[in-house]
CSV table of C-alpha atoms in Angstrom, one decimal:
chain,number,residue,atom,x,y,z
A,10,MET,CA,6.7,-35.7,-9.7
A,11,GLU,CA,9.6,-33.5,-8.3
A,12,GLN,CA,10.3,-29.9,-7.5
A,13,GLN,CA,13.2,-27.5,-7.6
A,14,HIS,CA,14.0,-24.1,-6.1
A,15,HIS,CA,16.2,-21.3,-7.4
A,16,GLN,CA,16.9,-17.6,-6.7
A,17,ILE,CA,17.7,-14.9,-9.2
A,18,ILE,CA,19.5,-11.8,-7.9
A,19,GLN,CA,18.9,-8.7,-10.0
A,20,HIS,CA,21.0,-5.6,-9.3
A,21,THR,CA,19.0,-2.5,-10.3
A,22,ASN,CA,20.3,1.0,-10.9
A,23,GLY,CA,17.1,3.0,-11.1
A,24,ARG,CA,13.4,2.9,-11.8
A,25,ARG,CA,12.6,0.8,-14.9
A,26,LEU,CA,11.8,-2.6,-16.3
A,27,TYR,CA,14.6,-5.2,-16.3
A,28,ASP,CA,14.3,-8.2,-18.6
A,29,ILE,CA,14.8,-11.4,-16.6
A,30,THR,CA,13.5,-13.8,-19.3
A,31,PRO,CA,16.9,-15.3,-20.2
A,32,ALA,CA,17.8,-16.1,-16.6
A,33,VAL,CA,14.4,-17.7,-16.0
A,34,THR,CA,14.3,-19.8,-19.2
A,35,ARG,CA,17.9,-20.9,-18.9
A,36,TRP,CA,17.3,-22.3,-15.4
A,37,VAL,CA,14.1,-24.1,-16.5
A,38,ALA,CA,16.0,-25.6,-19.5
A,39,ASP,CA,18.8,-26.8,-17.2
A,40,SER,CA,16.3,-28.3,-14.7
A,41,GLY,CA,15.4,-31.1,-17.2
A,42,MET,CA,11.8,-30.7,-16.3
A,43,GLN,CA,9.5,-31.5,-19.3
A,44,GLN,CA,5.9,-30.7,-18.0
A,45,GLY,CA,5.1,-28.6,-15.0
A,46,LEU,CA,4.4,-25.3,-13.4
A,47,LEU,CA,6.9,-22.5,-12.9
A,48,THR,CA,6.2,-19.8,-10.2
A,49,LEU,CA,8.1,-16.6,-9.8
A,50,TYR,CA,7.9,-14.7,-6.5
A,51,ILE,CA,9.6,-11.4,-5.7
A,52,GLN,CA,10.5,-10.9,-2.0
A,53,HIS,CA,10.0,-7.1,-2.1
A,54,THR,CA,7.2,-4.5,-1.8
A,55,SER,CA,8.7,-1.8,-3.9
A,56,ALA,CA,9.6,-3.9,-7.0
A,57,SER,CA,7.3,-6.3,-8.8
A,58,ILE,CA,7.0,-8.9,-11.6
A,59,LEU,CA,5.4,-8.1,-14.9
A,60,ILE,CA,4.8,-10.1,-18.1
A,61,ASN,CA,5.1,-7.5,-20.9
A,62,GLU,CA,5.8,-7.1,-24.6
A,63,ASN,CA,9.5,-7.8,-25.2
A,64,TYR,CA,9.7,-6.6,-28.8
A,65,ASP,CA,9.5,-2.8,-29.0
A,66,SER,CA,11.4,-1.1,-26.2
A,67,ASP,CA,9.1,1.9,-26.5
A,68,VAL,CA,6.4,-0.2,-24.7
A,69,LEU,CA,8.7,-0.2,-21.6
A,70,VAL,CA,9.1,3.6,-21.8
A,71,ASP,CA,5.4,4.2,-22.1
A,72,MET,CA,4.6,1.8,-19.3
A,73,GLU,CA,6.9,3.8,-17.0
A,74,SER,CA,5.4,7.1,-18.2
A,75,PHE,CA,1.9,5.9,-17.4
A,76,PHE,CA,2.8,4.8,-13.8
A,77,GLU,CA,4.7,8.0,-13.2
A,78,ARG,CA,1.6,10.0,-14.0
A,79,LEU,CA,-0.8,7.6,-12.2
A,80,VAL,CA,1.3,7.5,-8.9
A,81,PRO,CA,3.3,10.7,-8.8
A,82,ASP,CA,6.4,10.9,-6.6
A,83,GLY,CA,6.1,13.3,-3.7
A,84,ASP,CA,2.3,13.2,-3.8
A,85,SER,CA,1.0,15.3,-0.8
A,86,LEU,CA,-1.6,12.6,-0.3
A,87,PHE,CA,1.0,10.4,1.4
A,88,ILE,CA,2.1,10.5,5.0
A,89,HIS,CA,4.7,7.7,4.7
A,90,THR,CA,7.5,9.9,3.4
A,91,ALA,CA,10.5,9.2,5.6
A,92,GLU,CA,12.2,7.0,3.0
A,93,GLY,CA,11.9,9.5,0.2
A,94,PRO,CA,9.3,10.8,-2.3
A,95,ASP,CA,9.5,7.6,-4.4
A,96,ASP,CA,9.0,5.1,-1.5
A,97,MET,CA,5.2,5.1,-1.0
A,98,PRO,CA,4.6,5.4,-4.8
A,99,ALA,CA,6.8,2.3,-5.1
A,100,HIS,CA,4.5,0.4,-2.7
A,101,VAL,CA,1.4,1.5,-4.7
A,102,ARG,CA,3.0,0.5,-8.0
A,103,SER,CA,3.8,-2.9,-6.5
A,104,ALA,CA,0.1,-3.3,-5.4
A,105,LEU,CA,-1.1,-2.5,-8.9
A,106,THR,CA,1.2,-5.0,-10.6
A,107,GLN,CA,2.3,-8.5,-9.6
A,108,THR,CA,4.2,-10.1,-6.7
A,109,SER,CA,3.8,-13.7,-8.1
A,110,ILE,CA,3.3,-15.1,-11.6
A,111,SER,CA,2.8,-18.8,-12.5
A,112,ILE,CA,3.5,-20.1,-16.0
A,113,PRO,CA,3.1,-23.6,-17.3
A,114,VAL,CA,6.1,-25.5,-18.6
A,115,VAL,CA,5.2,-27.5,-21.7
A,116,GLU,CA,7.6,-29.8,-23.5
A,117,GLY,CA,10.6,-28.5,-21.6
A,118,ARG,CA,9.8,-24.8,-22.4
A,119,VAL,CA,8.4,-22.0,-20.3
A,120,ALA,CA,5.1,-21.5,-22.2
A,121,LEU,CA,5.5,-17.7,-22.9
A,122,GLY,CA,3.5,-16.3,-25.8
A,123,THR,CA,5.4,-15.1,-28.9
A,124,TRP,CA,5.8,-11.5,-27.7
A,125,GLN,CA,5.9,-12.0,-24.0
A,126,GLY,CA,8.9,-11.3,-21.8
A,127,ILE,CA,9.3,-11.6,-18.0
A,128,PHE,CA,10.4,-8.3,-16.3
A,129,LEU,CA,11.4,-7.2,-12.9
A,130,TYR,CA,9.9,-3.8,-12.4
A,131,GLU,CA,12.1,-1.7,-10.1
A,132,HIS,CA,10.0,1.2,-8.6
A,133,ARG,CA,12.7,2.9,-6.5
A,134,ARG,CA,15.2,5.4,-8.0
A,135,MET,CA,18.2,4.3,-5.9
A,136,ALA,CA,20.2,1.1,-6.7
A,137,HIS,CA,18.9,-2.1,-5.1
A,138,LYS,CA,19.7,-5.8,-5.0
A,139,ARG,CA,16.4,-7.7,-5.7
A,140,LYS,CA,15.6,-11.3,-5.1
A,141,VAL,CA,13.2,-13.4,-7.2
A,142,LEU,CA,12.4,-16.9,-6.1
A,143,LEU,CA,11.7,-19.6,-8.6
A,144,HIS,CA,9.7,-22.7,-7.9
A,145,LEU,CA,9.3,-25.5,-10.4
A,146,ILE,CA,7.1,-28.6,-9.9
A,147,GLY,CA,6.5,-31.3,-12.5
A,148,GLU,CA,8.3,-34.2,-14.1
B,11,MET,CA,0.0,-37.0,-7.9
B,12,GLU,CA,-0.5,-36.2,-11.6
B,13,GLN,CA,-0.8,-33.2,-13.9
B,14,GLN,CA,-2.7,-32.3,-17.0
B,15,HIS,CA,-2.4,-29.5,-19.6
B,16,HIS,CA,-5.1,-27.8,-21.8
B,17,GLN,CA,-5.5,-24.8,-24.0
B,18,ILE,CA,-8.6,-22.7,-24.5
B,19,ILE,CA,-9.0,-20.7,-27.7
B,20,GLN,CA,-11.2,-17.6,-27.3
B,21,HIS,CA,-12.1,-15.7,-30.4
B,22,THR,CA,-12.8,-12.0,-29.5
B,23,ASN,CA,-14.6,-9.4,-31.5
B,24,GLY,CA,-13.8,-6.2,-29.6
B,25,ARG,CA,-12.9,-4.8,-26.2
B,26,ARG,CA,-14.8,-6.4,-23.4
B,27,LEU,CA,-14.9,-9.2,-20.8
B,28,TYR,CA,-15.6,-12.7,-22.1
B,29,ASP,CA,-16.8,-15.4,-19.7
B,30,ILE,CA,-14.7,-18.5,-19.9
B,31,THR,CA,-16.0,-20.1,-16.7
B,32,PRO,CA,-17.9,-22.9,-18.5
B,33,ALA,CA,-14.9,-23.9,-20.7
B,34,VAL,CA,-12.7,-24.0,-17.6
B,35,THR,CA,-14.9,-25.8,-15.2
B,36,ARG,CA,-16.0,-28.4,-17.8
B,37,TRP,CA,-12.4,-29.3,-18.5
B,38,VAL,CA,-11.6,-29.7,-14.8
B,39,ALA,CA,-14.7,-31.8,-14.3
B,40,ASP,CA,-13.6,-34.1,-17.2
B,41,SER,CA,-10.1,-34.4,-15.8
B,42,GLY,CA,-11.3,-36.5,-13.0
B,43,MET,CA,-9.0,-34.6,-10.6
B,44,GLN,CA,-10.5,-34.4,-7.1
B,45,GLN,CA,-8.0,-32.3,-5.1
B,46,GLY,CA,-5.4,-30.0,-6.7
B,47,LEU,CA,-4.4,-26.6,-8.1
B,48,LEU,CA,-5.6,-25.1,-11.3
B,49,THR,CA,-3.5,-22.4,-13.0
B,50,LEU,CA,-4.7,-20.2,-15.9
B,51,TYR,CA,-2.1,-18.4,-18.0
B,52,ILE,CA,-2.8,-16.1,-20.9
B,53,GLN,CA,-0.1,-15.9,-23.6
B,54,HIS,CA,-0.7,-12.3,-24.6
B,55,THR,CA,0.2,-8.8,-23.4
B,56,SER,CA,-2.9,-7.0,-24.6
B,57,ALA,CA,-5.5,-9.3,-23.1
B,58,SER,CA,-5.7,-10.5,-19.5
B,59,ILE,CA,-7.5,-12.8,-17.0
B,60,LEU,CA,-9.8,-11.5,-14.4
B,61,ILE,CA,-12.0,-13.0,-11.7
B,62,ASN,CA,-15.0,-10.8,-11.5
B,63,GLU,CA,-18.7,-10.8,-10.5
B,64,ASN,CA,-20.7,-13.0,-12.8
B,65,TYR,CA,-24.2,-12.1,-11.7
B,66,ASP,CA,-25.1,-8.5,-12.8
B,67,SER,CA,-23.7,-7.8,-16.3
B,68,ASP,CA,-23.7,-4.0,-15.4
B,69,VAL,CA,-20.5,-4.8,-13.4
B,70,LEU,CA,-18.8,-5.7,-16.7
B,71,VAL,CA,-20.0,-2.5,-18.3
B,72,ASP,CA,-18.8,-0.4,-15.4
B,73,MET,CA,-15.4,-2.2,-15.3
B,74,GLU,CA,-14.8,-1.3,-18.9
B,75,SER,CA,-16.0,2.3,-18.3
B,76,PHE,CA,-13.4,2.7,-15.5
B,77,PHE,CA,-10.5,1.3,-17.6
B,78,GLU,CA,-11.4,3.5,-20.6
B,79,ARG,CA,-11.2,6.6,-18.3
B,80,LEU,CA,-8.1,5.4,-16.5
B,81,VAL,CA,-6.1,4.5,-19.6
B,82,PRO,CA,-7.6,6.6,-22.5
B,83,ASP,CA,-7.0,5.5,-26.1
B,84,GLY,CA,-4.8,7.8,-28.1
B,85,ASP,CA,-3.2,9.3,-25.0
B,86,SER,CA,-0.5,11.8,-26.1
B,87,LEU,CA,1.6,10.4,-23.3
B,88,PHE,CA,2.4,7.3,-25.4
B,89,ILE,CA,5.1,7.0,-28.1
B,90,HIS,CA,4.4,3.4,-29.0
B,91,THR,CA,1.5,4.2,-31.4
B,92,ALA,CA,2.3,2.3,-34.6
B,93,GLU,CA,-0.2,-0.4,-33.9
B,94,GLY,CA,-3.0,2.0,-33.3
B,95,PRO,CA,-4.4,4.2,-30.5
B,96,ASP,CA,-5.7,1.2,-28.4
B,97,ASP,CA,-2.4,-0.8,-28.5
B,98,MET,CA,-0.3,0.8,-25.7
B,99,PRO,CA,-3.5,1.2,-23.5
B,100,ALA,CA,-4.0,-2.5,-24.0
B,101,HIS,CA,-0.5,-3.2,-22.6
B,102,VAL,CA,-1.1,-1.0,-19.6
B,103,ARG,CA,-4.5,-2.6,-18.9
B,104,SER,CA,-2.8,-6.0,-19.0
B,105,ALA,CA,-0.2,-4.8,-16.5
B,106,LEU,CA,-3.0,-3.6,-14.2
B,107,THR,CA,-5.0,-6.8,-14.3
B,108,GLN,CA,-3.7,-10.5,-14.3
B,109,THR,CA,-1.7,-12.7,-16.6
B,110,SER,CA,-2.0,-15.8,-14.4
B,111,ILE,CA,-4.5,-16.9,-11.7
B,112,SER,CA,-4.3,-20.0,-9.6
B,113,ILE,CA,-7.5,-21.6,-8.0
B,114,PRO,CA,-7.7,-24.6,-5.7
B,115,VAL,CA,-9.7,-27.6,-6.8
B,116,VAL,CA,-11.7,-29.1,-3.9
B,117,GLU,CA,-13.8,-32.2,-4.2
B,118,GLY,CA,-13.6,-32.2,-7.9
B,119,ARG,CA,-14.8,-28.6,-8.3
B,120,VAL,CA,-12.9,-25.4,-9.2
B,121,ALA,CA,-13.3,-23.5,-5.8
B,122,LEU,CA,-14.8,-20.3,-7.1
B,123,GLY,CA,-16.9,-18.2,-4.7
B,124,THR,CA,-20.6,-18.0,-5.2
B,125,TRP,CA,-20.5,-14.8,-7.3
B,126,GLN,CA,-17.2,-15.4,-9.0
B,127,GLY,CA,-16.7,-16.0,-12.7
B,128,ILE,CA,-13.5,-16.3,-14.8
B,129,PHE,CA,-13.2,-13.8,-17.6
B,130,LEU,CA,-10.8,-13.2,-20.5
B,131,TYR,CA,-10.5,-9.4,-20.7
B,132,GLU,CA,-9.8,-8.4,-24.4
B,133,HIS,CA,-8.2,-4.9,-24.4
B,134,ARG,CA,-8.0,-4.5,-28.3
B,135,ARG,CA,-10.8,-3.2,-30.4
B,136,MET,CA,-10.1,-5.5,-33.4
B,137,ALA,CA,-10.9,-9.2,-33.6
B,138,HIS,CA,-8.3,-11.5,-32.1
B,139,LYS,CA,-7.7,-15.2,-31.4
B,140,ARG,CA,-6.6,-15.6,-27.8
B,141,LYS,CA,-4.9,-18.5,-26.1
B,142,VAL,CA,-5.3,-19.4,-22.4
B,143,LEU,CA,-3.2,-22.3,-21.0
B,144,LEU,CA,-4.6,-24.4,-18.2
B,145,HIS,CA,-2.4,-26.5,-15.9
B,146,LEU,CA,-3.8,-28.8,-13.3
B,147,ILE,CA,-1.8,-30.7,-10.7
B,148,GLY,CA,-3.3,-32.9,-8.0
B,149,GLU,CA,-4.9,-36.3,-7.6
C,27,MET,CA,4.7,-35.3,-2.9
C,28,GLU,CA,1.5,-34.4,-1.0
C,29,GLN,CA,-1.0,-31.6,-0.8
C,30,GLN,CA,-3.1,-30.0,1.9
C,31,HIS,CA,-6.1,-27.6,1.9
C,32,HIS,CA,-7.2,-25.1,4.5
C,33,GLN,CA,-9.6,-22.2,4.8
C,34,ILE,CA,-9.1,-18.9,6.7
C,35,ILE,CA,-12.2,-17.0,7.8
C,36,GLN,CA,-11.6,-13.3,8.3
C,37,HIS,CA,-14.3,-11.1,9.8
C,38,THR,CA,-14.0,-7.6,8.6
C,39,ASN,CA,-15.6,-4.4,10.0
C,40,GLY,CA,-14.9,-1.9,7.3
C,41,ARG,CA,-12.6,-1.0,4.4
C,42,ARG,CA,-9.0,-1.5,5.2
C,43,LEU,CA,-6.1,-4.0,5.1
C,44,TYR,CA,-6.2,-6.9,7.5
C,45,ASP,CA,-2.9,-8.7,8.3
C,46,ILE,CA,-3.4,-12.5,7.8
C,47,THR,CA,0.3,-13.4,7.9
C,48,PRO,CA,0.2,-15.1,11.3
C,49,ALA,CA,-2.8,-17.3,10.4
C,50,VAL,CA,-1.1,-18.3,7.1
C,51,THR,CA,2.4,-19.0,8.5
C,52,ARG,CA,1.1,-20.9,11.5
C,53,TRP,CA,-0.9,-23.3,9.2
C,54,VAL,CA,2.1,-23.9,7.0
C,55,ALA,CA,4.3,-24.6,10.0
C,56,ASP,CA,1.8,-27.0,11.4
C,57,SER,CA,1.5,-28.8,8.0
C,58,GLY,CA,5.1,-30.2,8.4
C,59,MET,CA,5.8,-29.4,4.7
C,60,GLN,CA,9.5,-28.5,4.1
C,61,GLN,CA,9.6,-27.6,0.4
C,62,GLY,CA,6.7,-26.6,-1.7
C,63,LEU,CA,4.3,-24.0,-3.1
C,64,LEU,CA,1.6,-22.2,-1.1
C,65,THR,CA,-1.3,-20.6,-3.0
C,66,LEU,CA,-3.8,-18.2,-1.4
C,67,TYR,CA,-7.2,-17.7,-3.2
C,68,ILE,CA,-9.9,-15.3,-2.0
C,69,GLN,CA,-13.5,-16.3,-2.9
C,70,HIS,CA,-14.8,-12.8,-3.3
C,71,THR,CA,-14.9,-10.0,-5.9
C,72,SER,CA,-15.0,-7.1,-3.5
C,73,ALA,CA,-12.1,-8.0,-1.3
C,74,SER,CA,-8.6,-9.1,-2.4
C,75,ILE,CA,-5.1,-10.4,-1.4
C,76,LEU,CA,-2.1,-8.1,-1.2
C,77,ILE,CA,1.5,-8.6,-0.3
C,78,ASN,CA,2.5,-5.3,1.3
C,79,GLU,CA,5.0,-3.7,3.8
C,80,ASN,CA,4.2,-4.9,7.3
C,81,TYR,CA,6.5,-2.5,9.2
C,82,ASP,CA,5.2,1.0,9.1
C,83,SER,CA,1.4,1.1,9.4
C,84,ASP,CA,1.4,4.5,7.6
C,85,VAL,CA,1.9,2.5,4.4
C,86,LEU,CA,-1.6,0.8,5.0
C,87,VAL,CA,-3.1,4.3,5.5
C,88,ASP,CA,-1.5,5.7,2.4
C,89,MET,CA,-2.5,2.7,0.3
C,90,GLU,CA,-6.1,3.2,1.2
C,91,SER,CA,-5.9,7.0,0.5
C,92,PHE,CA,-4.6,6.2,-3.0
C,93,PHE,CA,-7.3,3.7,-3.8
C,94,GLU,CA,-10.0,6.1,-2.5
C,95,ARG,CA,-8.8,8.8,-4.8
C,96,LEU,CA,-8.3,6.5,-7.8
C,97,VAL,CA,-11.7,4.8,-7.5
C,98,PRO,CA,-14.0,7.2,-5.7
C,99,ASP,CA,-17.2,5.9,-4.1
C,100,GLY,CA,-20.4,7.1,-5.7
C,101,ASP,CA,-18.7,7.9,-9.0
C,102,SER,CA,-21.4,9.0,-11.5
C,103,LEU,CA,-19.5,6.8,-14.1
C,104,PHE,CA,-21.0,3.7,-12.6
C,105,ILE,CA,-24.5,2.2,-13.4
C,106,HIS,CA,-24.2,-0.8,-11.0
C,107,THR,CA,-25.2,1.1,-7.9
C,108,ALA,CA,-28.0,-1.0,-6.3
C,109,GLU,CA,-25.7,-2.4,-3.6
C,110,GLY,CA,-24.5,1.0,-2.6
C,111,PRO,CA,-21.9,3.7,-3.6
C,112,ASP,CA,-18.9,1.5,-2.5
C,113,ASP,CA,-19.9,-1.7,-4.3
C,114,MET,CA,-18.7,-1.1,-7.9
C,115,PRO,CA,-15.5,0.6,-6.6
C,116,ALA,CA,-14.9,-2.5,-4.6
C,117,HIS,CA,-15.1,-4.7,-7.7
C,118,VAL,CA,-12.7,-2.3,-9.5
C,119,ARG,CA,-10.2,-2.3,-6.6
C,120,SER,CA,-10.3,-6.1,-6.6
C,121,ALA,CA,-9.5,-6.1,-10.3
C,122,LEU,CA,-6.5,-3.8,-9.7
C,123,THR,CA,-5.1,-5.9,-6.9
C,124,GLN,CA,-4.9,-9.8,-6.5
C,125,THR,CA,-7.4,-12.7,-6.2
C,126,SER,CA,-4.6,-15.3,-5.9
C,127,ILE,CA,-1.0,-15.2,-4.8
C,128,SER,CA,1.5,-18.1,-4.8
C,129,ILE,CA,4.6,-18.2,-2.5
C,130,PRO,CA,7.3,-20.8,-2.4
C,131,VAL,CA,7.8,-22.7,0.9
C,132,VAL,CA,11.6,-23.2,1.6
C,133,GLU,CA,12.9,-25.1,4.6
C,134,GLY,CA,9.5,-25.2,6.3
C,135,ARG,CA,9.0,-21.5,6.0
C,136,VAL,CA,6.7,-19.3,3.8
C,137,ALA,CA,9.5,-17.5,1.9
C,138,LEU,CA,8.2,-13.9,2.5
C,139,GLY,CA,10.8,-11.1,2.2
C,140,THR,CA,12.0,-9.3,5.4
C,141,TRP,CA,9.4,-6.5,5.2
C,142,GLN,CA,6.5,-8.5,3.5
C,143,GLY,CA,3.2,-9.3,5.1
C,144,ILE,CA,0.1,-11.0,3.6
C,145,PHE,CA,-3.0,-8.8,3.8
C,146,LEU,CA,-6.7,-9.3,3.1
C,147,TYR,CA,-7.9,-6.0,1.5
C,148,GLU,CA,-11.5,-5.4,2.4
C,149,HIS,CA,-13.0,-2.9,-0.1
C,150,ARG,CA,-16.6,-2.7,1.3
C,151,ARG,CA,-17.6,-0.4,4.2
C,152,MET,CA,-20.0,-2.9,5.9
C,153,ALA,CA,-19.0,-5.9,8.0
C,154,HIS,CA,-18.3,-9.0,6.0
C,155,LYS,CA,-17.2,-12.6,6.6
C,156,ARG,CA,-14.4,-13.4,4.1
C,157,LYS,CA,-13.0,-16.7,3.0
C,158,VAL,CA,-9.4,-17.3,1.9
C,159,LEU,CA,-8.5,-20.8,0.6
C,160,LEU,CA,-5.0,-22.1,1.1
C,161,HIS,CA,-3.5,-24.8,-1.0
C,162,LEU,CA,-0.1,-26.4,-0.2
C,163,ILE,CA,1.8,-28.8,-2.4
C,164,GLY,CA,5.2,-30.2,-1.7
C,165,GLU,CA,7.0,-32.6,0.6
């Protein structure tokens, strides 16, 4: 049994879903691991990880429309507003989605379903540099 | 240290929570593993995993009532409608719940709390065949 | 490769976020583990785990304001009301947040981002004794 660490840097330029599937699957393929467990962890509280449909890009648009309506920017409910109208909504969106995801690795492959992709969900409107940690354990 | 893989197939016949606790705990018991970590991963983006109360079935009814109101079918907000009025809501419900859950195994038992059960949450109205991967690492 | 188990008991005295970061990071430091994976698992369905900003306490206040509005106590939608007006909302809040979180351990440190803290989110108004299981695997 062995383990490996990696970090993916994703530069974001606005609020939307960024497909990180190729960066993740390439690293796992290069690791040589055949059976194991992959964990993704995002080191932020205003961006998150989401497994989502990767086929029709309209799904990404609709997902964002839903969250914009559910957690509106500039909501007068919020008192934490010093960092802008999209800051507290970003923390709430993070709470409602995922900070970590674990996926089995089977026969050398990240065991995603046919229509699944791995996305970094940027919740802030300004450009950011986001860090996702990858941990792989297995053999 | 060793690891084992397994797959649970759950046939669903409509939108609701399906209790998969017995199938999960039986496999872990049969594995012979005494101490470790169990990870469940669902290979879909319109069904999810949820740890929920397993005692009063009214909780399952209320959970569904809440999600039906929060993410209404046929919402005019959505443009991804080709697969039916419940398709995009199913993706949103999946984003709001869990794709993976990890639970420690202690003294040969999945360490669920007294009132906790493991549920597959089907978000589509039509019948589906759903796949949940199980990964167990420990000794 | 080795693994260790631990349990954190958190006494709560009302609905809010409780910072368990010190208890978690101290245990991992004491474990002597240098590289690995930490998993937190809460054994309840009316309290949850949340990675959140740990800097401005207004974020915690706003988070709670949002959830109170999204899942109002005493909502006439719910039929599971025998345990009080905050019981079914507590189950829904748990479903919308996290029951388990996994975080890599890198160079002997839980790899939290700069502004991240680990919180137990108590969703009930009465005092409770909450159990969080910790599992650590690595070397």
